[in-house]
CSV table of C-alpha atoms and ligand atoms in Angstrom, one decimal:
chain,number,residue,atom,x,y,z
A,1,UNK,CA,87.0,104.9,129.6
A,2,UNK,CA,89.8,102.6,130.9
A,3,UNK,CA,92.8,104.1,132.6
A,4,UNK,CA,94.9,103.5,129.4
A,5,UNK,CA,93.4,105.2,126.4
A,6,UNK,CA,92.4,102.5,123.9
A,7,UNK,CA,93.0,103.8,120.4
A,8,UNK,CA,91.9,102.5,117.0
A,9,UNK,CA,94.4,103.3,114.2
A,10,UNK,CA,92.6,103.4,110.9
A,11,UNK,CA,94.9,103.1,107.8
A,12,UNK,CA,98.3,101.4,108.7
A,13,UNK,CA,100.2,102.5,105.7
A,14,UNK,CA,103.3,104.7,106.0
A,15,UNK,CA,102.0,107.1,108.5
A,16,UNK,CA,99.6,104.9,110.3
A,17,UNK,CA,102.2,102.2,110.9
A,18,UNK,CA,104.6,104.8,112.2
A,19,UNK,CA,102.0,106.1,114.7
A,20,UNK,CA,101.1,102.6,115.7
A,21,UNK,CA,104.9,102.1,116.7
A,22,UNK,CA,105.0,105.5,118.4
A,23,UNK,CA,101.9,104.8,120.5
A,24,UNK,CA,103.2,101.3,121.4
A,25,UNK,CA,106.8,102.4,122.2
A,26,UNK,CA,106.9,105.9,123.1
A,27,UNK,CA,103.5,107.3,124.3
A,28,UNK,CA,102.4,107.1,128.0
A,29,UNK,CA,98.8,106.4,129.0
A,30,UNK,CA,97.7,104.9,125.6
A,31,UNK,CA,97.8,101.7,123.7
A,32,UNK,CA,96.7,100.6,120.2
A,33,UNK,CA,93.6,98.4,120.8
A,34,UNK,CA,92.5,98.1,117.3
A,35,UNK,CA,94.1,98.5,113.8
A,36,UNK,CA,92.2,98.7,110.5
A,37,UNK,CA,93.1,98.9,106.9
A,38,UNK,CA,91.6,98.7,103.5
A,39,UNK,CA,93.8,95.6,103.1
A,40,UNK,CA,92.6,93.5,106.0
A,41,UNK,CA,95.6,91.3,106.0
A,42,UNK,CA,97.9,94.2,106.5
A,43,UNK,CA,96.0,95.1,109.7
A,44,UNK,CA,95.8,91.5,110.8
A,45,UNK,CA,99.7,91.2,110.5
A,46,UNK,CA,100.3,94.3,112.5
A,47,UNK,CA,97.8,93.4,115.1
A,48,UNK,CA,99.5,90.1,115.6
A,49,UNK,CA,102.7,92.0,116.7
A,50,UNK,CA,101.0,94.2,119.4
A,51,UNK,CA,100.0,92.6,122.6
A,52,UNK,CA,96.1,93.0,123.1
A,53,UNK,CA,95.6,94.6,119.7
A,54,UNK,CA,92.7,93.3,117.4
A,55,UNK,CA,92.3,93.9,113.7
A,56,UNK,CA,88.7,94.9,112.6
A,57,UNK,CA,88.0,94.7,109.0
A,58,UNK,CA,85.3,97.6,108.6
A,59,UNK,CA,86.7,101.1,109.6
A,60,UNK,CA,83.1,102.0,110.8
A,61,UNK,CA,82.9,98.9,113.1
A,62,UNK,CA,86.4,100.0,114.4
A,63,UNK,CA,85.1,103.4,115.3
A,64,UNK,CA,81.9,102.1,116.9
A,65,UNK,CA,83.6,99.3,118.8
A,66,UNK,CA,82.8,99.8,122.6
A,67,UNK,CA,86.4,99.0,123.5
A,68,UNK,CA,87.7,101.9,121.6
A,69,UNK,CA,88.1,105.2,123.4
A,70,UNK,CA,89.6,107.3,120.6
A,71,UNK,CA,90.6,107.1,116.9
A,72,UNK,CA,93.6,108.1,115.0
A,73,UNK,CA,92.8,108.5,111.2
A,74,UNK,CA,95.9,107.8,109.0
A,75,UNK,CA,93.7,106.9,106.0
A,76,UNK,CA,94.0,108.9,102.7
A,77,UNK,CA,92.5,112.4,102.6
A,78,UNK,CA,89.4,111.5,100.4
A,79,UNK,CA,88.2,108.9,103.1
A,80,UNK,CA,88.5,111.3,106.1
A,81,UNK,CA,85.1,113.0,105.8
A,82,UNK,CA,82.9,109.9,106.4
A,83,UNK,CA,85.2,108.5,109.0
A,84,UNK,CA,85.3,111.8,110.9
A,85,UNK,CA,81.5,112.0,110.7
A,86,UNK,CA,81.3,108.5,112.2
A,87,UNK,CA,83.7,109.4,115.0
A,88,UNK,CA,81.4,112.4,115.9
A,89,UNK,CA,78.3,110.2,115.8
A,90,UNK,CA,79.8,107.8,118.3
A,91,UNK,CA,81.3,110.6,120.4
A,92,UNK,CA,84.8,109.5,119.9
A,93,UNK,CA,87.7,111.9,120.1
A,94,UNK,CA,89.8,111.7,116.8
A,95,UNK,CA,93.2,112.8,115.7
A,96,UNK,CA,92.9,113.1,111.9
A,97,UNK,CA,96.0,113.2,109.8
A,98,UNK,CA,96.1,116.3,107.6
A,99,UNK,CA,94.1,117.3,105.5
A,100,UNK,CA,91.0,117.4,107.5
A,101,UNK,CA,89.1,116.6,104.2
A,102,UNK,CA,90.2,117.1,100.6
A,103,UNK,CA,87.3,119.5,99.6
A,104,UNK,CA,86.2,122.7,101.3
A,105,UNK,CA,82.5,121.8,101.4
A,106,UNK,CA,83.1,118.6,103.1
A,107,UNK,CA,85.5,120.3,105.6
A,108,UNK,CA,82.7,122.8,106.4
A,109,UNK,CA,80.2,120.0,106.9
A,110,UNK,CA,82.6,118.3,109.4
A,111,UNK,CA,83.0,121.7,111.2
A,112,UNK,CA,79.2,122.1,111.4
A,113,UNK,CA,78.7,118.5,112.6
A,114,UNK,CA,81.2,118.9,115.5
A,115,UNK,CA,79.7,122.4,116.4
A,116,UNK,CA,76.3,120.8,116.6
A,117,UNK,CA,77.6,118.3,119.3
A,118,UNK,CA,78.9,121.1,121.6
A,119,UNK,CA,82.1,119.1,122.1
A,120,UNK,CA,85.5,119.5,120.6
A,121,UNK,CA,86.4,116.1,119.4
A,122,UNK,CA,88.6,116.6,116.3
A,123,UNK,CA,92.2,117.5,116.2
A,124,UNK,CA,94.0,117.9,112.9
A,125,UNK,CA,97.5,116.5,112.3
A,126,UNK,CA,99.1,119.8,111.6
A,127,UNK,CA,102.3,118.5,113.4
A,128,UNK,CA,104.5,121.4,112.7
A,129,UNK,CA,102.7,123.4,115.5
A,130,UNK,CA,104.3,120.7,117.9
A,131,UNK,CA,107.9,121.0,116.4
A,132,UNK,CA,110.4,122.5,118.9
A,133,UNK,CA,111.8,125.0,116.3
A,134,UNK,CA,108.3,126.2,115.1
A,135,UNK,CA,107.2,126.5,118.8
A,136,UNK,CA,110.3,128.6,119.4
A,137,UNK,CA,109.7,130.8,116.5
A,138,UNK,CA,106.1,131.3,117.4
A,139,UNK,CA,107.2,132.3,121.0
A,140,UNK,CA,109.7,134.8,119.5
A,141,UNK,CA,107.0,136.4,117.4
A,142,UNK,CA,104.6,136.5,120.4
A,143,UNK,CA,107.2,138.1,122.6
A,144,UNK,CA,107.4,141.1,120.3
A,145,UNK,CA,111.3,141.0,120.3
A,146,UNK,CA,111.6,141.1,116.5
A,147,UNK,CA,108.5,143.4,116.1
A,148,UNK,CA,105.7,142.8,113.8
A,149,UNK,CA,106.2,140.1,111.1
A,150,UNK,CA,105.6,141.6,107.5
A,151,UNK,CA,106.8,138.8,105.3
A,152,UNK,CA,107.3,135.1,105.6
A,153,UNK,CA,109.4,133.0,103.2
A,154,UNK,CA,108.8,129.2,103.2
A,155,UNK,CA,110.6,126.3,101.4
A,156,UNK,CA,109.1,122.8,101.4
A,157,UNK,CA,111.1,120.3,99.5
A,158,UNK,CA,110.4,116.5,99.4
A,159,UNK,CA,112.9,114.0,97.7
A,160,UNK,CA,110.0,112.3,96.2
A,161,UNK,CA,106.2,111.7,96.6
A,162,UNK,CA,104.1,108.6,96.0
A,163,UNK,CA,103.3,107.9,92.3
A,164,UNK,CA,99.5,109.0,92.6
A,165,UNK,CA,100.6,112.7,93.4
A,166,UNK,CA,99.2,115.2,91.0
A,167,UNK,CA,99.6,119.0,90.7
A,168,UNK,CA,96.5,119.7,92.8
A,169,UNK,CA,97.8,117.3,95.6
A,170,UNK,CA,101.0,119.5,95.8
A,171,UNK,CA,98.5,122.1,96.9
A,172,UNK,CA,96.2,120.1,99.1
A,173,UNK,CA,98.8,117.6,100.6
A,174,UNK,CA,102.0,119.5,100.8
A,175,UNK,CA,101.3,123.3,100.6
A,176,UNK,CA,98.6,122.8,103.1
A,177,UNK,CA,101.4,122.7,105.8
A,178,UNK,CA,102.6,126.2,104.8
A,179,UNK,CA,98.9,127.4,105.0
A,180,UNK,CA,98.7,126.2,108.6
A,181,UNK,CA,102.2,127.5,109.5
A,182,UNK,CA,101.1,130.9,108.1
A,183,UNK,CA,97.8,130.9,110.1
A,184,UNK,CA,99.7,129.7,113.3
A,185,UNK,CA,102.5,132.1,113.1
A,186,UNK,CA,100.6,135.3,112.1
A,187,UNK,CA,97.3,134.4,113.8
A,188,UNK,CA,95.1,135.6,111.0
A,189,UNK,CA,93.5,134.2,108.0
A,190,UNK,CA,94.8,134.1,104.5
A,191,UNK,CA,92.7,136.1,102.1
A,192,UNK,CA,94.1,135.3,98.7
A,193,UNK,CA,96.3,132.8,96.9
A,194,UNK,CA,98.3,132.8,93.6
A,195,UNK,CA,100.3,129.9,92.4
A,196,UNK,CA,103.1,130.7,90.1
A,197,UNK,CA,104.2,127.7,87.8
A,198,UNK,CA,107.9,127.9,87.0
A,199,UNK,CA,109.5,125.5,84.5
A,200,UNK,CA,108.8,122.0,85.6
A,201,UNK,CA,111.5,119.7,86.8
A,202,UNK,CA,112.5,117.4,84.0
A,203,UNK,CA,112.8,114.5,86.4
A,204,UNK,CA,109.1,114.9,87.7
A,205,UNK,CA,106.5,112.5,86.3
A,206,UNK,CA,105.1,113.8,83.2
A,207,UNK,CA,102.4,116.5,83.7
A,208,UNK,CA,103.3,117.1,87.3
A,209,UNK,CA,103.7,120.9,87.9
A,210,UNK,CA,106.6,120.8,90.3
A,211,UNK,CA,107.9,123.1,91.6
A,212,UNK,CA,105.1,125.6,92.5
A,213,UNK,CA,105.5,129.0,94.1
A,214,UNK,CA,102.5,130.0,96.2
A,215,UNK,CA,101.9,133.6,97.3
A,216,UNK,CA,99.5,134.4,100.1
A,217,UNK,CA,98.1,137.7,101.4
A,218,UNK,CA,96.7,137.8,104.8
A,219,UNK,CA,93.8,139.9,106.4
A,220,UNK,CA,96.1,142.6,107.5
A,221,UNK,CA,98.2,142.6,104.1
A,222,UNK,CA,101.2,140.6,105.1
A,223,UNK,CA,102.9,138.7,102.4
A,224,UNK,CA,104.0,134.9,102.4
A,225,UNK,CA,105.7,133.1,99.7
A,226,UNK,CA,106.2,129.3,99.7
A,227,UNK,CA,108.2,127.2,97.3
A,228,UNK,CA,107.0,123.6,97.2
A,229,UNK,CA,109.1,121.2,95.3
A,230,UNK,CA,108.3,117.7,95.9
A,231,UNK,CA,110.6,115.7,93.5
A,232,UNK,CA,114.0,117.1,94.3
A,233,UNK,CA,115.6,113.8,94.6
A,234,UNK,CA,117.8,115.2,97.3
A,235,UNK,CA,116.3,115.0,100.9
A,236,UNK,CA,113.7,116.6,103.1
A,237,UNK,CA,114.0,120.3,103.5
A,238,UNK,CA,111.5,122.6,105.4
A,239,UNK,CA,112.6,126.1,106.1
A,240,UNK,CA,110.6,129.2,107.4
A,241,UNK,CA,112.0,132.7,107.6
A,242,UNK,CA,110.0,135.5,109.2
A,243,UNK,CA,111.0,138.9,108.3
A,244,UNK,CA,109.6,141.5,110.8
A,245,UNK,CA,110.0,145.2,111.6
A,246,UNK,CA,112.8,144.8,114.1
A,247,UNK,CA,114.6,141.8,112.8
A,248,UNK,CA,114.2,138.4,111.2
A,249,UNK,CA,114.4,134.8,112.3
A,250,UNK,CA,114.7,131.4,110.4
A,251,UNK,CA,114.3,127.8,111.3
A,252,UNK,CA,114.9,124.6,109.4
A,253,UNK,CA,118.6,125.1,108.6
A,254,UNK,CA,119.7,121.6,109.6
A,255,UNK,CA,122.6,123.2,111.4
A,256,UNK,CA,123.9,120.0,113.1
A,257,UNK,CA,127.4,118.8,112.5
A,258,UNK,CA,129.0,120.7,109.7
A,259,UNK,CA,132.2,119.0,108.2
A,260,UNK,CA,134.8,119.4,105.6
A,261,UNK,CA,135.3,116.1,103.9
A,262,UNK,CA,136.7,115.8,100.3
A,263,UNK,CA,138.7,118.6,99.1
A,264,UNK,CA,136.5,121.3,98.2
A,265,UNK,CA,133.3,120.1,100.1
A,266,UNK,CA,131.7,121.4,103.1
A,267,UNK,CA,128.6,120.7,104.9
A,268,UNK,CA,126.5,118.4,107.0
A,269,UNK,CA,123.6,116.2,106.6
A,270,UNK,CA,119.8,116.8,105.7
A,271,UNK,CA,117.0,114.6,107.1
A,272,UNK,CA,116.0,112.1,104.5
A,273,UNK,CA,112.2,112.4,105.2
A,274,UNK,CA,109.4,114.0,107.3
A,275,UNK,CA,109.6,110.9,109.7
A,276,UNK,CA,113.1,112.1,110.9
A,277,UNK,CA,112.6,115.9,110.6
A,278,UNK,CA,109.3,116.0,112.4
A,279,UNK,CA,109.7,112.8,114.6
A,280,UNK,CA,109.9,114.9,117.8
A,281,UNK,CA,106.8,116.9,116.6
A,282,UNK,CA,104.7,113.7,116.0
A,283,UNK,CA,105.7,112.5,119.4
A,284,UNK,CA,104.7,115.6,121.2
A,285,UNK,CA,101.5,116.0,119.2
A,286,UNK,CA,100.3,112.5,120.1
A,287,UNK,CA,101.3,112.6,123.7
A,288,UNK,CA,99.5,116.0,124.1
A,289,UNK,CA,96.5,114.6,122.3
A,290,UNK,CA,96.3,111.5,124.5
A,291,UNK,CA,96.5,113.8,127.7
A,292,UNK,CA,93.9,116.1,126.3
A,293,UNK,CA,91.6,113.2,125.6
A,294,UNK,CA,92.1,111.7,129.0
A,295,UNK,CA,91.1,115.3,130.4
A,296,UNK,CA,88.3,115.9,128.0
A,297,UNK,CA,85.5,114.0,129.8
A,298,UNK,CA,85.5,116.9,132.3
A,299,UNK,CA,85.9,119.8,129.9
A,300,UNK,CA,84.2,118.7,126.7
A,301,UNK,CA,87.3,119.6,124.9
A,302,UNK,CA,89.3,116.6,123.7
A,303,UNK,CA,92.0,118.3,121.8
A,304,UNK,CA,95.2,120.3,122.4
A,305,UNK,CA,96.1,121.8,119.2
A,306,UNK,CA,94.7,122.6,115.8
A,307,UNK,CA,91.0,121.8,115.4
A,308,UNK,CA,88.3,121.2,112.7
A,309,UNK,CA,88.1,125.0,112.1
A,310,UNK,CA,91.9,125.2,111.3
A,311,UNK,CA,91.4,122.1,108.9
A,312,UNK,CA,88.4,124.0,107.3
A,313,UNK,CA,90.4,127.2,106.8
A,314,UNK,CA,93.3,125.3,105.4
A,315,UNK,CA,90.9,123.5,102.9
A,316,UNK,CA,89.5,126.9,101.9
A,317,UNK,CA,92.9,128.3,101.1
A,318,UNK,CA,93.8,125.2,99.2
A,319,UNK,CA,90.6,125.3,97.1
A,320,UNK,CA,91.7,128.9,96.1
A,321,UNK,CA,95.2,127.6,95.5
A,322,UNK,CA,93.8,124.8,93.1
A,323,UNK,CA,91.9,127.4,91.1
A,324,UNK,CA,94.9,129.6,90.9
A,325,UNK,CA,96.9,126.7,89.7
A,326,UNK,CA,94.3,126.3,86.8
A,327,UNK,CA,94.0,130.0,86.0
A,328,UNK,CA,97.4,131.5,87.1
A,329,UNK,CA,95.3,134.4,88.6
A,330,UNK,CA,95.3,135.5,92.3
A,331,UNK,CA,92.2,133.8,93.8
A,332,UNK,CA,90.2,135.2,96.7
A,333,UNK,CA,89.7,132.7,99.5
A,334,UNK,CA,86.1,132.1,100.3
A,335,UNK,CA,85.3,131.2,103.9
A,336,UNK,CA,82.2,131.4,106.1
A,337,UNK,CA,82.5,133.6,109.2
A,338,UNK,CA,83.6,131.6,112.3
A,339,UNK,CA,80.8,133.4,114.2
A,340,UNK,CA,78.2,131.8,111.8
A,341,UNK,CA,79.0,128.2,112.9
B,1,NAD,N1,101.7,114.9,108.9
B,1,NAD,C1,102.6,114.4,108.1
B,1,NAD,O1,103.6,114.8,108.0
B,1,NAD,C2,102.0,113.4,107.0
B,1,NAD,C3,103.0,112.6,106.5
B,1,NAD,C4,102.5,111.6,105.5
B,1,NAD,C5,101.3,111.4,105.4
B,1,NAD,N2,100.3,112.2,106.0
B,1,NAD,C6,98.9,112.1,105.9
B,1,NAD,O2,98.6,110.7,106.5
B,1,NAD,C7,97.5,110.1,105.8
B,1,NAD,C8,98.0,108.8,105.2
B,1,NAD,O3,99.0,109.0,104.4
B,1,NAD,P1,100.1,107.7,104.1
B,1,NAD,O4,101.3,108.5,103.4
B,1,NAD,O5,100.4,107.0,105.3
B,1,NAD,O6,99.3,106.9,103.0
B,1,NAD,P2,99.5,105.4,102.7
B,1,NAD,O7,98.8,105.2,101.3
B,1,NAD,O8,100.9,104.8,103.0
B,1,NAD,O9,98.6,104.7,103.8
B,1,NAD,C9,97.2,104.8,103.8
B,1,NAD,C10,96.7,103.4,104.2
B,1,NAD,O10,95.2,103.6,104.4
B,1,NAD,C11,94.6,102.3,103.8
B,1,NAD,N3,93.3,102.7,103.4
B,1,NAD,C12,92.9,103.3,102.2
B,1,NAD,N4,91.5,103.5,102.3
B,1,NAD,C13,91.1,103.2,103.5
B,1,NAD,C14,89.8,103.1,104.1
B,1,NAD,N5,88.7,103.6,103.5
B,1,NAD,N6,89.8,102.6,105.4
B,1,NAD,C15,90.9,102.2,106.0
B,1,NAD,N7,92.1,102.1,105.5
B,1,NAD,C16,92.2,102.6,104.2
B,1,NAD,C17,95.5,102.0,102.7
B,1,NAD,O11,95.4,100.6,102.3
B,1,NAD,C18,96.9,102.4,103.2
B,1,NAD,O12,97.4,101.2,104.0
B,1,NAD,C19,97.1,111.2,104.6
B,1,NAD,O13,96.0,111.9,105.1
B,1,NAD,C20,98.4,111.9,104.5
B,1,NAD,O14,98.1,113.3,104.0
B,1,NAD,C21,100.7,113.1,107.0
B,2,INS,O1,101.8,113.9,103.1
B,2,INS,C1,103.0,114.3,103.2
B,2,INS,C2,103.4,115.1,104.5
B,2,INS,O2,102.3,115.9,104.9
B,2,INS,C3,104.7,115.7,104.6
B,2,INS,O3,104.8,116.4,105.8
B,2,INS,C4,104.8,116.7,103.5
B,2,INS,O4,106.2,117.2,103.5
B,2,INS,C5,104.6,116.1,102.1
B,2,INS,O5,104.8,116.9,101.1
B,2,INS,C6,103.3,115.5,102.0
B,2,INS,O6,103.2,114.7,100.8
């Protein structure tokens, strides 16, 4: 491995292009050596703007390339499984944008393939764990100052989503963040899910069940509710409130400048998208991953954050969520025991 980590970014759409700019302009100790996209010309155009960067047309050639030390996967979820398995086959550390994979069976296959290698190569892009506000909330919970959390309320609102979004994607692509936040904050698995379907937003595309309210129960019987509403037309809002035995705490209030403007109006601004709201989290996530990969040769652990198991656990909860979306019933989460891997 050269001193500077040579990263291949696969999928240079919205998120991948953002990560390419981040690695090029903000991250120390790494550079984008290769870019790849299903649309080869998109990758070629981007590569031409980055010194020393090549476009490689085939994603599997990009993963195998000897001058690539690590891979950042920002391709759509359904393509992750095969690309992750190829990274494992070539022993390449990989930061995979969420979700790990879109089906629980394929997530489990990836977990098992990594376990068979005896190295921890896969980090999943659950970036909220690196957000300063979530990190502060987690520290507060772990300090014991507010006592044992009993209830968590989450709100996850997007102004808009891409046109291919369907009702199950609201679970697998959006709610999946609340699944990971729950597991991160409460340190236990989710055991059942129910999706409530309120009257759908008249401005949502026809047939899209939006909003959705998810109810989770955890191993020790704690309750989480999450409103996911992805076509608000307003702005990006992510809030989490933890209600505990000795108090409560909330993040995501956008309490920046609050102003009075026109008569009768009062307020501040809301971030327009996840790029602004979680910009710091993505920066921290990638810098810490780069540092962990650089240190990994000695330890065999190439990640600093959520791993393949967390991706699998989230996929298992989402699979139960998709079943509940169909039936309206509370559905038990089916997971293998971690000790069986
Ligand atoms: N962490 C976050 O907050 C966050 C935000 C947005 C998206 N994401 C995740 O990032 C990933 C990408 O999402 P996006 O919004 O950037 O999507 P996008 O559609 O904008 O970009 C995906 C890119 O991958 C390319 N592509 C498709 N199939 C490919 C393949 N087999 N090999 C190589 N390239 C391929 C497409 O041409 C496109 O350019 C998804 O997993 C998504 O869930 C995460
Ligand atoms: O892929 C995106 C991304 O994960 C965002 O963080 C989330 O807010 C959106 O709902 C989802 O569509």
